[in-house]
Coordinates of C-alpha atoms in Angstrom, one line a residue:
Chain A
M1 CA 21.5 -31.2 -29.4
P2 CA 20.9 -27.9 -31.0
V3 CA 17.5 -27.3 -32.6
P4 CA 17.2 -25.3 -35.7
C5 CA 15.1 -22.2 -35.7
R6 CA 11.5 -22.8 -36.6
T7 CA 11.3 -20.2 -39.3
G8 CA 13.8 -22.1 -41.4
C9 CA 16.3 -19.2 -41.4
G10 CA 19.0 -21.7 -40.8
K11 CA 20.2 -20.5 -37.4
N12 CA 20.1 -22.5 -34.2
A13 CA 17.2 -21.8 -31.9
M14 CA 17.9 -19.9 -28.7
L15 CA 14.6 -20.1 -26.9
K16 CA 11.3 -21.8 -26.9
R17 CA 8.4 -19.5 -26.9
P18 CA 5.9 -20.4 -24.3
K19 CA 3.1 -18.7 -26.2
T20 CA 3.4 -20.8 -29.3
G21 CA 5.9 -23.5 -28.5
D22 CA 8.1 -22.4 -31.4
A23 CA 11.8 -22.7 -31.1
L24 CA 13.3 -19.5 -32.5
C25 CA 16.7 -17.9 -32.9
K26 CA 17.4 -14.5 -31.4
E27 CA 16.7 -12.4 -34.5
C28 CA 13.5 -14.2 -35.4
F29 CA 12.5 -13.9 -31.8
F30 CA 13.0 -10.2 -31.8
W31 CA 11.1 -9.8 -35.0
A32 CA 8.2 -12.0 -33.7
F33 CA 8.1 -10.2 -30.4
E34 CA 8.1 -6.7 -31.8
T35 CA 5.7 -7.4 -34.6
E36 CA 3.1 -8.9 -32.3
I37 CA 3.1 -5.8 -30.2
H38 CA 2.8 -3.7 -33.4
F39 CA -0.2 -5.8 -34.4
T40 CA -1.7 -5.3 -30.9
I41 CA -1.3 -1.5 -31.2
T42 CA -2.8 -1.2 -34.7
K43 CA -5.6 -3.6 -34.2
G44 CA -6.6 -2.0 -30.9
E45 CA -6.2 1.5 -32.6
L46 CA -4.4 2.7 -29.5
F47 CA -2.6 5.6 -31.0
K48 CA -3.1 8.3 -33.6
K49 CA -0.5 10.0 -35.6
G50 CA 0.9 13.0 -33.8
D51 CA -0.2 12.0 -30.3
S52 CA 1.8 12.7 -27.2
V53 CA 2.1 9.5 -25.1
A54 CA 3.4 9.2 -21.6
V55 CA 5.1 5.9 -20.8
A56 CA 4.5 5.0 -17.2
A57 CA 8.1 4.0 -16.1
S58 CA 9.0 2.4 -12.9
G59 CA 12.5 1.2 -13.9
G60 CA 11.4 -2.4 -13.9
K61 CA 11.5 -4.9 -16.7
D62 CA 8.1 -4.3 -18.2
S63 CA 8.3 -0.5 -18.4
T64 CA 11.9 -0.6 -19.7
V65 CA 11.0 -3.0 -22.4
L66 CA 7.9 -1.0 -23.2
A67 CA 9.8 2.2 -23.6
H68 CA 12.4 0.5 -25.8
V69 CA 9.8 -1.3 -28.0
L70 CA 7.7 1.8 -28.4
K71 CA 10.7 3.8 -29.5
T72 CA 11.7 1.1 -31.9
L73 CA 8.2 0.7 -33.4
N74 CA 7.7 4.4 -33.5
E75 CA 10.6 4.8 -35.8
R76 CA 10.1 1.6 -37.8
Y77 CA 6.5 2.0 -38.6
N78 CA 6.2 5.8 -38.4
Y79 CA 3.6 6.1 -35.7
G80 CA 4.6 9.8 -35.4
L81 CA 4.3 9.7 -31.6
N82 CA 5.9 12.0 -29.1
L83 CA 7.0 9.8 -26.3
M84 CA 8.0 10.8 -22.8
L85 CA 8.5 9.0 -19.4
L86 CA 6.3 9.5 -16.4
S87 CA 7.4 8.1 -13.0
I88 CA 5.8 7.9 -9.6
D89 CA 7.7 7.9 -6.3
E90 CA 5.6 6.2 -3.7
G91 CA 8.2 6.7 -1.0
I92 CA 9.2 3.1 -0.4
T93 CA 12.7 3.1 0.9
G94 CA 15.0 0.5 -0.6
Y95 CA 12.8 -0.1 -3.5
R96 CA 11.5 3.0 -5.3
D97 CA 14.4 5.2 -4.6
D98 CA 16.7 2.7 -6.3
S99 CA 14.5 2.0 -9.3
L100 CA 14.2 5.7 -10.0
E101 CA 17.9 5.8 -10.7
T102 CA 17.2 3.2 -13.4
V103 CA 14.5 5.4 -14.9
K104 CA 16.9 8.3 -15.1
Q105 CA 19.2 6.0 -17.1
N106 CA 16.3 5.1 -19.4
R107 CA 15.7 8.7 -20.0
D108 CA 19.3 9.1 -21.1
D109 CA 19.4 5.9 -23.1
Y110 CA 16.2 6.5 -25.0
E111 CA 16.4 10.2 -25.1
M112 CA 13.0 10.9 -23.7
A113 CA 11.8 13.6 -21.3
L114 CA 11.1 12.4 -17.8
K115 CA 8.7 13.7 -15.1
I116 CA 8.7 12.3 -11.5
L117 CA 5.7 12.8 -9.1
S118 CA 5.8 11.8 -5.5
Y119 CA 3.0 10.7 -3.1
K120 CA 4.4 13.1 -0.6
E121 CA 3.8 16.1 -2.8
L122 CA 0.4 14.9 -3.9
Y123 CA -1.1 13.4 -0.8
G124 CA 1.2 14.3 2.1
W125 CA 1.9 10.6 2.9
T126 CA 4.7 8.3 1.7
M127 CA 4.0 4.5 1.5
D128 CA 6.3 3.9 4.5
E129 CA 4.3 6.3 6.6
I130 CA 1.0 4.7 5.4
V131 CA 2.2 1.2 6.3
A132 CA 3.3 2.4 9.7
Q133 CA -0.2 3.6 10.2
I134 CA -2.3 0.7 8.7
G135 CA 0.0 -2.3 9.1
R136 CA 1.2 -4.7 6.5
K137 CA -2.1 -5.9 5.1
N138 CA -4.1 -4.0 2.5
N139 CA -1.1 -1.8 1.6
C140 CA -1.5 -2.5 -2.1
T141 CA -5.0 -1.0 -2.0
F142 CA -3.6 2.3 -0.9
C143 CA -0.6 2.2 -3.2
G144 CA -2.5 1.2 -6.3
V145 CA -5.4 3.7 -5.8
F146 CA -3.0 6.5 -5.1
R147 CA -0.7 5.6 -8.0
R148 CA -3.5 5.6 -10.6
Q149 CA -4.6 9.0 -9.6
A150 CA -1.0 10.2 -9.5
L151 CA -0.5 8.9 -13.1
D152 CA -3.7 10.7 -14.2
R153 CA -2.5 14.0 -12.6
G154 CA 1.0 13.6 -14.1
A155 CA -0.5 13.0 -17.5
A156 CA -2.7 16.0 -17.2
M157 CA 0.4 18.1 -16.3
L158 CA 2.3 16.8 -19.3
N159 CA -0.8 17.3 -21.5
V160 CA -0.6 13.9 -23.2
K161 CA -3.2 12.1 -25.1
C162 CA -2.8 8.8 -23.3
I163 CA -0.7 6.8 -20.8
A164 CA 1.0 3.6 -21.8
T165 CA 1.6 1.1 -19.0
G166 CA 3.7 -2.1 -19.0
H167 CA 1.0 -4.6 -17.9
N168 CA 1.9 -7.9 -19.5
A169 CA -0.2 -11.0 -20.2
D170 CA 0.7 -12.6 -16.9
D171 CA -0.4 -9.6 -15.0
I172 CA -3.8 -9.5 -16.7
A173 CA -4.3 -13.3 -16.2
E174 CA -3.5 -12.9 -12.5
T175 CA -6.0 -10.0 -12.3
V176 CA -8.7 -12.1 -13.9
L177 CA -8.0 -14.9 -11.5
M178 CA -8.0 -12.5 -8.5
N179 CA -11.3 -11.0 -9.4
V180 CA -12.9 -14.4 -9.9
L181 CA -11.6 -15.5 -6.5
R182 CA -12.9 -12.4 -4.9
G183 CA -16.2 -12.1 -6.8
D184 CA -15.4 -8.6 -8.0
I185 CA -17.6 -8.6 -11.1
A186 CA -17.3 -4.9 -11.9
R187 CA -13.5 -5.1 -12.1
L188 CA -13.6 -8.4 -14.0
K189 CA -15.4 -6.7 -16.8
R190 CA -12.9 -3.8 -16.9
C191 CA -9.6 -5.5 -16.3
T192 CA -9.2 -7.2 -19.7
A193 CA -9.8 -4.0 -21.7
I194 CA -6.8 -2.9 -23.6
S195 CA -7.7 0.7 -23.1
T196 CA -9.2 1.9 -19.8
G197 CA -10.7 5.2 -18.9
S198 CA -13.9 7.1 -19.4
E199 CA -15.3 10.4 -20.5
G200 CA -13.1 13.3 -19.4
T201 CA -10.1 11.2 -18.3
I202 CA -6.9 10.4 -20.0
P203 CA -7.1 6.8 -21.2
R204 CA -4.5 4.2 -20.2
V205 CA -3.4 1.6 -22.7
K206 CA -1.6 -1.7 -22.4
P207 CA 0.4 -2.4 -25.5
L208 CA 2.1 -5.4 -23.8
K209 CA -1.2 -7.0 -23.0
Y210 CA -0.5 -10.2 -25.0
T211 CA 3.2 -10.6 -24.3
Y212 CA 4.3 -13.2 -21.8
E213 CA 6.5 -12.2 -18.9
K214 CA 9.0 -14.8 -19.7
E215 CA 9.4 -13.3 -23.2
I216 CA 9.8 -9.8 -21.8
V217 CA 12.7 -11.0 -19.6
M218 CA 14.3 -12.9 -22.5
Y219 CA 14.0 -9.9 -24.8
A220 CA 15.6 -7.6 -22.1
H221 CA 18.3 -10.1 -21.5
Y222 CA 19.2 -10.6 -25.2
K223 CA 19.1 -6.9 -25.9
K224 CA 21.1 -6.2 -22.8
L225 CA 18.6 -3.7 -21.5
V226 CA 19.2 -2.3 -18.1
Y227 CA 16.4 -2.7 -15.6
F228 CA 15.8 -2.8 -11.9
S229 CA 14.8 -6.1 -10.4
T230 CA 13.8 -6.2 -6.8
E231 CA 10.5 -7.2 -5.3
C232 CA 8.6 -4.4 -3.5
V233 CA 9.3 -4.9 0.2
F234 CA 5.6 -5.1 0.9
A235 CA 4.8 -7.6 -1.8
P236 CA 5.1 -10.8 0.2
N237 CA 1.9 -10.0 2.0
A238 CA -0.1 -9.2 -1.2
Y239 CA -3.1 -11.2 -2.2
R240 CA -1.8 -11.3 -5.8
G241 CA 1.0 -13.6 -4.7
H242 CA -1.5 -16.5 -4.4
A243 CA -2.9 -15.9 -7.9
R244 CA 0.6 -15.6 -9.3
A245 CA 1.8 -18.9 -7.7
L246 CA -1.2 -20.7 -9.2
L247 CA -0.7 -19.2 -12.6
K248 CA 3.0 -20.0 -12.7
D249 CA 2.4 -23.6 -11.7
M250 CA -0.3 -23.9 -14.4
E251 CA 2.0 -22.3 -17.0
K252 CA 4.5 -25.1 -16.5
I253 CA 1.9 -27.7 -17.3
R254 CA 0.1 -25.9 -20.1
P255 CA 1.9 -22.6 -21.2
T256 CA -1.0 -21.4 -23.4
C257 CA -3.2 -21.1 -20.3
I258 CA -2.2 -17.5 -19.8
M259 CA -3.7 -16.5 -23.2
D260 CA -6.7 -18.7 -22.6
I261 CA -7.5 -17.1 -19.2
I262 CA -7.3 -13.6 -20.8
Y263 CA -9.6 -14.8 -23.6
S264 CA -12.1 -16.2 -21.0
G265 CA -12.0 -12.8 -19.1
E266 CA -12.6 -10.9 -22.3
T267 CA -15.6 -12.9 -23.4
M268 CA -17.3 -13.4 -20.1
E269 CA -20.7 -11.7 -20.1
V270 CA -22.4 -10.5 -17.0
K271 CA -26.1 -11.4 -16.5
E272 CA -28.7 -8.7 -17.1
A273 CA -29.9 -8.9 -13.5
V274 CA -26.5 -8.1 -12.0
S275 CA -26.2 -4.4 -11.1
L276 CA -22.9 -2.7 -11.9
P277 CA -21.9 0.7 -10.5
S278 CA -22.0 3.5 -13.0
Q279 CA -19.1 5.9 -13.4
R280 CA -19.5 9.5 -12.2
V281 CA -17.3 12.1 -10.6
C282 CA -16.0 12.4 -7.1
I283 CA -17.8 15.3 -5.2
R284 CA -14.6 16.3 -3.5
C285 CA -11.8 16.1 -6.0
N286 CA -13.6 15.8 -9.3
F287 CA -11.8 12.7 -10.4
V288 CA -13.6 9.8 -12.0
S289 CA -15.3 7.5 -9.4
S290 CA -18.0 4.9 -9.2
Q291 CA -19.1 6.1 -5.8
E292 CA -20.0 9.5 -4.4
V293 CA -16.6 10.0 -3.0
C294 CA -13.7 8.5 -4.8
K295 CA -11.5 5.8 -3.2
A296 CA -8.5 8.0 -2.9
C297 CA -10.4 10.6 -0.9
V298 CA -11.8 7.9 1.3
L299 CA -8.4 6.4 2.0
L300 CA -6.8 9.7 2.7
E301 CA -9.6 10.6 5.1
G302 CA -9.1 7.3 6.9
L303 CA -5.3 8.0 7.2
N304 CA -5.7 11.5 8.5
K305 CA -8.4 10.5 11.0
G306 CA -6.5 7.5 12.2
L307 CA -9.1 5.0 10.9
P308 CA -6.9 2.7 8.9
K309 CA -9.7 0.4 7.8
L310 CA -11.7 3.1 6.2
G311 CA -12.1 2.3 2.6
I312 CA -11.0 -1.3 2.9
G313 CA -13.9 -3.6 2.2
K314 CA -17.5 -2.5 1.4
S315 CA -18.1 1.2 0.9
S316 CA -21.3 1.0 3.0
K317 CA -19.0 0.2 5.9
A318 CA -17.1 3.4 5.4
K319 CA -20.1 5.5 6.1
R320 CA -20.9 3.6 9.2
M321 CA -17.3 3.9 10.4
L322 CA -17.3 7.6 10.0
E323 CA -20.6 8.0 11.9
E324 CA -19.2 5.8 14.7
Y325 CA -16.0 7.9 14.7
N326 CA -17.9 11.1 15.1
A327 CA -20.2 9.7 17.8
K328 CA -17.2 8.5 19.6
Q329 CA -15.5 11.9 19.5
H330 CA -18.6 13.5 20.9
K331 CA -19.0 10.8 23.6
S332 CA -15.4 10.9 24.7
L333 CA -15.7 14.7 25.1
E334 CA -18.7 14.3 27.3
E335 CA -17.1 11.6 29.4
A336 CA -13.9 13.7 29.8
I337 CA -16.0 16.6 31.2
K338 CA -17.9 14.2 33.5
D339 CA -14.7 12.7 34.8
I340 CA -13.2 16.1 35.5
N341 CA -16.2 17.1 37.5
E342 CA -16.4 13.9 39.4
E343 CA -12.7 14.1 40.2
Y344 CA -13.2 17.6 41.4
E345 CA -16.1 16.5 43.6
K346 CA -14.1 13.7 45.1
N347 CA -11.2 16.0 45.9
N348 CA -13.4 18.7 47.4
C349 CA -14.4 16.7 50.4
I350 CA -18.0 17.5 51.0
S351 CA -19.0 16.5 54.4
K352 CA -21.5 18.4 56.4
G353 CA -21.8 20.8 53.6
K354 CA -18.3 22.2 54.0
V355 CA -15.9 22.5 51.1
C356 CA -12.1 22.3 51.4
R357 CA -11.1 25.8 50.8
S358 CA -7.4 25.2 50.2
S359 CA -8.0 23.0 47.2
C360 CA -9.7 25.8 45.4
K361 CA -6.5 27.8 45.4
S362 CA -5.4 25.8 42.3
K363 CA -7.4 27.4 39.7
Q364 CA -8.3 24.9 37.0
T365 CA -10.6 25.4 34.1
A366 CA -13.4 27.9 34.1
Q367 CA -15.8 25.1 34.3
I368 CA -14.3 23.7 37.5
N369 CA -14.4 27.2 38.9
K370 CA -18.0 27.4 38.0
T371 CA -18.7 24.1 39.7
H372 CA -16.8 25.2 42.7
K373 CA -18.6 28.4 42.8
T374 CA -22.0 26.9 42.6
T375 CA -21.2 24.4 45.3
S376 CA -19.4 26.7 47.6
E377 CA -22.0 29.4 47.4
T378 CA -24.7 27.1 48.2
C379 CA -23.1 24.8 50.7
C380 CA -21.3 27.3 52.8
N381 CA -24.4 29.2 53.5
G382 CA -24.1 29.9 57.2
Q383 CA -22.2 26.7 57.9
S384 CA -18.5 27.6 57.3
D385 CA -16.6 30.2 59.2
E386 CA -17.7 33.6 60.0
K387 CA -16.0 35.5 57.3
L388 CA -18.0 33.8 54.7
N389 CA -21.1 34.6 56.6
T390 CA -20.5 38.3 56.3
D391 CA -20.4 37.8 52.5
N392 CA -23.5 35.9 52.5
D393 CA -25.5 38.7 51.1
I394 CA -23.3 38.9 48.1
T395 CA -23.2 35.1 47.7
N396 CA -26.9 34.8 48.3
S397 CA -27.7 37.2 45.4
K398 CA -25.4 35.3 43.2
V399 CA -27.0 32.1 44.3
K400 CA -30.4 33.5 43.4
V401 CA -29.0 34.2 39.9
L402 CA -27.7 30.7 39.6
L403 CA -30.9 29.1 40.9
K404 CA -32.8 31.1 38.4
E405 CA -30.4 30.0 35.7
Y406 CA -30.9 26.4 36.6
G407 CA -34.6 26.7 37.2
L408 CA -34.4 25.6 40.8
S409 CA -36.2 27.2 43.7
E410 CA -34.3 28.5 46.7
P411 CA -33.7 25.7 49.2
A412 CA -33.9 25.8 53.0
Q413 CA -30.6 26.5 54.7
D414 CA -30.1 23.1 56.2
D415 CA -30.9 21.4 53.1
S416 CA -27.8 22.6 51.3
S417 CA -26.1 19.2 51.1
N418 CA -29.0 17.9 49.0
L419 CA -28.8 21.0 46.9
I420 CA -25.2 20.4 46.2
A421 CA -26.0 17.0 44.8
V422 CA -28.7 18.3 42.6
K423 CA -26.6 21.2 41.5
I424 CA -23.7 18.9 40.6
D425 CA -25.9 16.7 38.4
H426 CA -27.4 19.7 36.8
S427 CA -24.1 21.4 36.1
N428 CA -22.7 18.2 34.6
T429 CA -25.4 17.9 32.0
E430 CA -25.3 21.6 31.4
K431 CA -21.6 21.5 30.5
V432 CA -22.0 20.0 27.2
G433 CA -24.4 22.4 25.8
N434 CA -23.7 25.5 27.7
A435 CA -20.1 26.2 27.1
T436 CA -21.0 29.8 26.4
N437 CA -22.2 30.2 30.0
D438 CA -18.6 30.4 31.1
D439 CA -18.6 34.0 29.9
D440 CA -21.6 34.8 32.1
F441 CA -19.8 33.5 35.1
E442 CA -16.5 35.0 34.5
V443 CA -17.3 38.2 36.5
D444 CA -18.5 36.2 39.4
S445 CA -15.6 33.9 39.5
H446 CA -13.1 36.7 40.0
N447 CA -15.0 37.9 43.1
T448 CA -15.3 34.5 44.7
D449 CA -11.7 33.7 44.0
E450 CA -10.7 36.8 45.8
Q451 CA -12.8 35.7 48.8
I452 CA -11.1 32.4 48.8
V453 CA -7.6 33.8 48.8
D454 CA -8.4 36.0 51.8
E455 CA -9.6 33.2 54.0
D456 CA -7.6 31.0 56.2
D457 CA -7.2 27.4 55.4
T458 CA -10.3 26.2 57.1
C459 CA -10.0 22.6 56.2
G460 CA -8.1 20.8 59.0
G461 CA -8.2 17.6 57.3
A462 CA -11.2 16.7 59.3
C463 CA -12.7 14.7 56.6
G464 CA -9.6 12.5 56.6
K465 CA -8.9 12.9 52.9
I466 CA -5.5 14.5 53.1
D467 CA -4.6 13.6 49.6
S468 CA -7.5 15.2 48.1
L469 CA -6.1 18.6 48.9
H470 CA -4.1 18.2 45.8
I471 CA -6.2 18.1 42.8
S472 CA -4.2 16.5 40.1
F473 CA -5.5 16.8 36.6
Chain B
M1 CA 37.5 -38.0 -13.9
E2 CA 38.6 -34.5 -13.9
P3 CA 36.6 -31.8 -12.1
L4 CA 33.9 -30.1 -14.2
K5 CA 34.5 -26.4 -14.6
I6 CA 31.4 -24.3 -15.2
H7 CA 30.2 -20.8 -14.9
I8 CA 27.1 -19.9 -13.0
Q9 CA 25.3 -16.6 -13.4
F10 CA 22.4 -15.0 -11.6
G11 CA 20.1 -12.3 -12.8
G12 CA 16.7 -10.6 -12.3
G13 CA 17.0 -10.5 -8.6
A14 CA 18.0 -14.1 -8.1
E15 CA 21.5 -13.0 -7.0
L16 CA 20.1 -11.7 -3.8
L17 CA 19.8 -15.3 -2.6
F18 CA 23.5 -15.8 -3.3
D19 CA 25.3 -13.1 -1.5
K20 CA 24.5 -10.7 -4.4
I21 CA 27.2 -12.2 -6.5
K22 CA 26.2 -12.4 -10.1
R23 CA 28.9 -14.5 -11.6
R24 CA 30.8 -17.4 -10.3
E25 CA 33.1 -20.1 -11.5
V26 CA 32.7 -23.4 -9.9
E27 CA 34.5 -26.7 -10.1
L28 CA 32.3 -29.7 -9.6
P29 CA 33.9 -32.9 -8.3
A30 CA 33.3 -36.3 -9.7
L31 CA 29.7 -37.1 -9.3
K32 CA 30.2 -40.5 -7.8
K33 CA 32.2 -38.9 -5.0
Y34 CA 29.6 -36.3 -4.2
Y35 CA 26.5 -38.6 -4.6
P36 CA 27.6 -42.2 -4.0
D37 CA 24.0 -43.3 -4.5
C38 CA 23.8 -41.7 -7.9
K39 CA 22.7 -44.0 -10.8
H40 CA 24.3 -42.0 -13.6
E41 CA 27.8 -40.9 -14.3
K42 CA 27.6 -37.4 -15.6
W43 CA 26.5 -34.2 -13.9
L44 CA 23.0 -33.2 -14.9
I45 CA 21.2 -30.0 -14.2
K46 CA 19.2 -31.9 -11.7
D47 CA 22.4 -32.7 -9.7
L48 CA 23.7 -29.2 -10.1
L49 CA 20.6 -27.8 -8.4
V50 CA 21.2 -30.0 -5.4
W51 CA 24.8 -29.0 -5.4
I52 CA 23.8 -25.3 -5.5
K53 CA 21.3 -25.8 -2.7
D54 CA 24.0 -27.4 -0.5
N55 CA 26.9 -25.1 -1.3
L56 CA 25.8 -21.7 -2.5
L57 CA 22.3 -21.0 -1.3
K58 CA 22.5 -18.9 1.8
E59 CA 18.9 -18.5 2.7
R60 CA 15.2 -19.1 1.7
P61 CA 15.6 -22.2 -0.5
E62 CA 11.9 -22.1 -1.2
L63 CA 12.5 -19.0 -3.3
F64 CA 14.8 -20.8 -5.7
L65 CA 13.8 -24.4 -5.7
Q66 CA 10.5 -26.2 -5.7
G67 CA 10.6 -29.9 -5.5
D68 CA 13.1 -31.3 -7.9
S69 CA 13.4 -28.3 -10.1
V70 CA 13.6 -24.5 -10.0
R71 CA 10.7 -22.5 -8.7
P72 CA 8.3 -21.6 -11.5
G73 CA 9.2 -18.1 -12.7
I74 CA 12.9 -18.7 -12.7
L75 CA 14.4 -19.0 -16.2
V76 CA 17.4 -21.2 -16.8
L77 CA 19.7 -20.5 -19.7
I78 CA 22.4 -22.9 -20.9
N79 CA 25.0 -21.1 -22.9
D80 CA 22.4 -18.3 -23.4
A81 CA 19.8 -20.6 -24.8
D82 CA 16.5 -21.7 -23.2
W83 CA 17.0 -25.0 -21.2
E84 CA 13.7 -26.2 -22.6
L85 CA 15.4 -26.8 -25.9
Y86 CA 17.9 -29.1 -24.1
G87 CA 15.7 -31.3 -22.1
E88 CA 15.6 -29.2 -18.9
L89 CA 16.7 -31.1 -15.9
D90 CA 18.2 -33.9 -17.9
Y91 CA 20.8 -31.9 -19.8
E92 CA 24.3 -33.2 -19.3
L93 CA 26.7 -30.5 -18.3
Q94 CA 29.8 -30.0 -20.5
Q95 CA 33.1 -28.4 -19.7
N96 CA 33.0 -24.6 -19.6
D97 CA 29.2 -24.4 -19.9
T98 CA 27.5 -21.2 -18.6
I99 CA 24.3 -21.8 -16.7
M100 CA 22.3 -18.6 -16.0
F101 CA 19.3 -18.3 -13.6
I102 CA 17.1 -15.3 -14.2
S103 CA 14.2 -14.5 -11.9
T104 CA 11.1 -13.0 -13.4
L105 CA 9.3 -12.6 -10.1
H106 CA 9.3 -8.9 -9.4
G107 CA 7.5 -5.8 -10.4
G108 CA 7.8 -4.3 -13.8

């Protein structure tokens, strides 16, 4: 049973507007749709005559309709705007690469200039790489933060007065719900603003703020506009999905709820006592930020250091994570050195003060040589084979140098095994701080190595540790 | 009763659930034969949805249907007009009708 158009134009109605419940024919619908956007633009004073405006285009339904409507209104009402398209390539295979083709078609259809920026160029990471690093949760945080900065930079490159994004009423209502569900008061205050941005940044406006998603789709369908329609491959895990499901169910029961939620978000006031972060500038990249270091820099640092959770959650945690990371690096370095020394000690079977000569033939790091030297010189004093004894004078003087270095007094001859133990401990702890001492010992090490090479293999496997002859590092 | 010939179209991404085919022509058999328990004589959209679920939907039914009706966010157009003007699920299908399902659930 066809219903006549509400306006009384005589034609049959083609759709029922969820916003108002009116049944309208196609032409009246177009007129209502476009005029409401025009009203939003003029009331919000979004543009001035002669401005350059970048339309953030993704190839999806919202940005395609936005580009089309802005072009139409620009001509109809003489805004005098210079419109161009700006697109961001996040590097999501199977999603973004296809939609960019649609943007190129838009450029041709609407005769607008197009600029494409990619995450790879700007940050060195594509979204696919980021997800491989951090997993499937919290991806949207990275993507959203990086995209906003990318849009700002693109706009600066194009030298435009403002950026127009295709956020529609459903998006804003979902955002309000999300922020309420997560207790994010600062965002709640900002998210319903039609124009966002602060001193020194290029503002972002949302001309479609009061247009329902359903109407955008109907408009695109009736006007036969070409757009790309696939869900982002990472979207199923997004938190926004919950808010969207709730909103869609409520819309079915009471379609005006979307406008009402936006109204609630706009008129909500924050209590005096609640502290809100102030906006300043990032100390690293100079972009607007509410913290000392902006979110994008924090996220990038996390990615590059292999700390995927850096930047997710409270910012106080980020500092703590970085401190833990640095401490861990330091500690693991110490432990690695300790392990090497212990391994070395094990492999140099020290029984009765003798040291396996053959194992020393494999020259490892200077530090190991140093350890070896110190132990050999002290432990072999008069207790190994004769050849060594003849070199005792040389070694003894060196020992004296070492002893002086470590602040130990010269031990008795038969006490060498104890000395070794002491020496080892000392040398271990010295390692961390005295890396520069390697240079001091270089001259000595050459001499002792030569001695070693000349000698016979004195170790007959008497200690039983055959395997230890091979030091494997 | 002769079989009911109708056109079914999918858009906005909904086609991905149906082998990526955007347009189809289908012939619906007599309702009584298909649903012996049915109380009414003529094909309604309600019945069509069940038929689609049984015959065309290849995967993930929850992305298309919710309960008795389509999932919220999927628009239904009967001969290019909003189904809300025609009583939604209770609309009686006519010969050669075009029913289009457009999904709005994707990025913009």
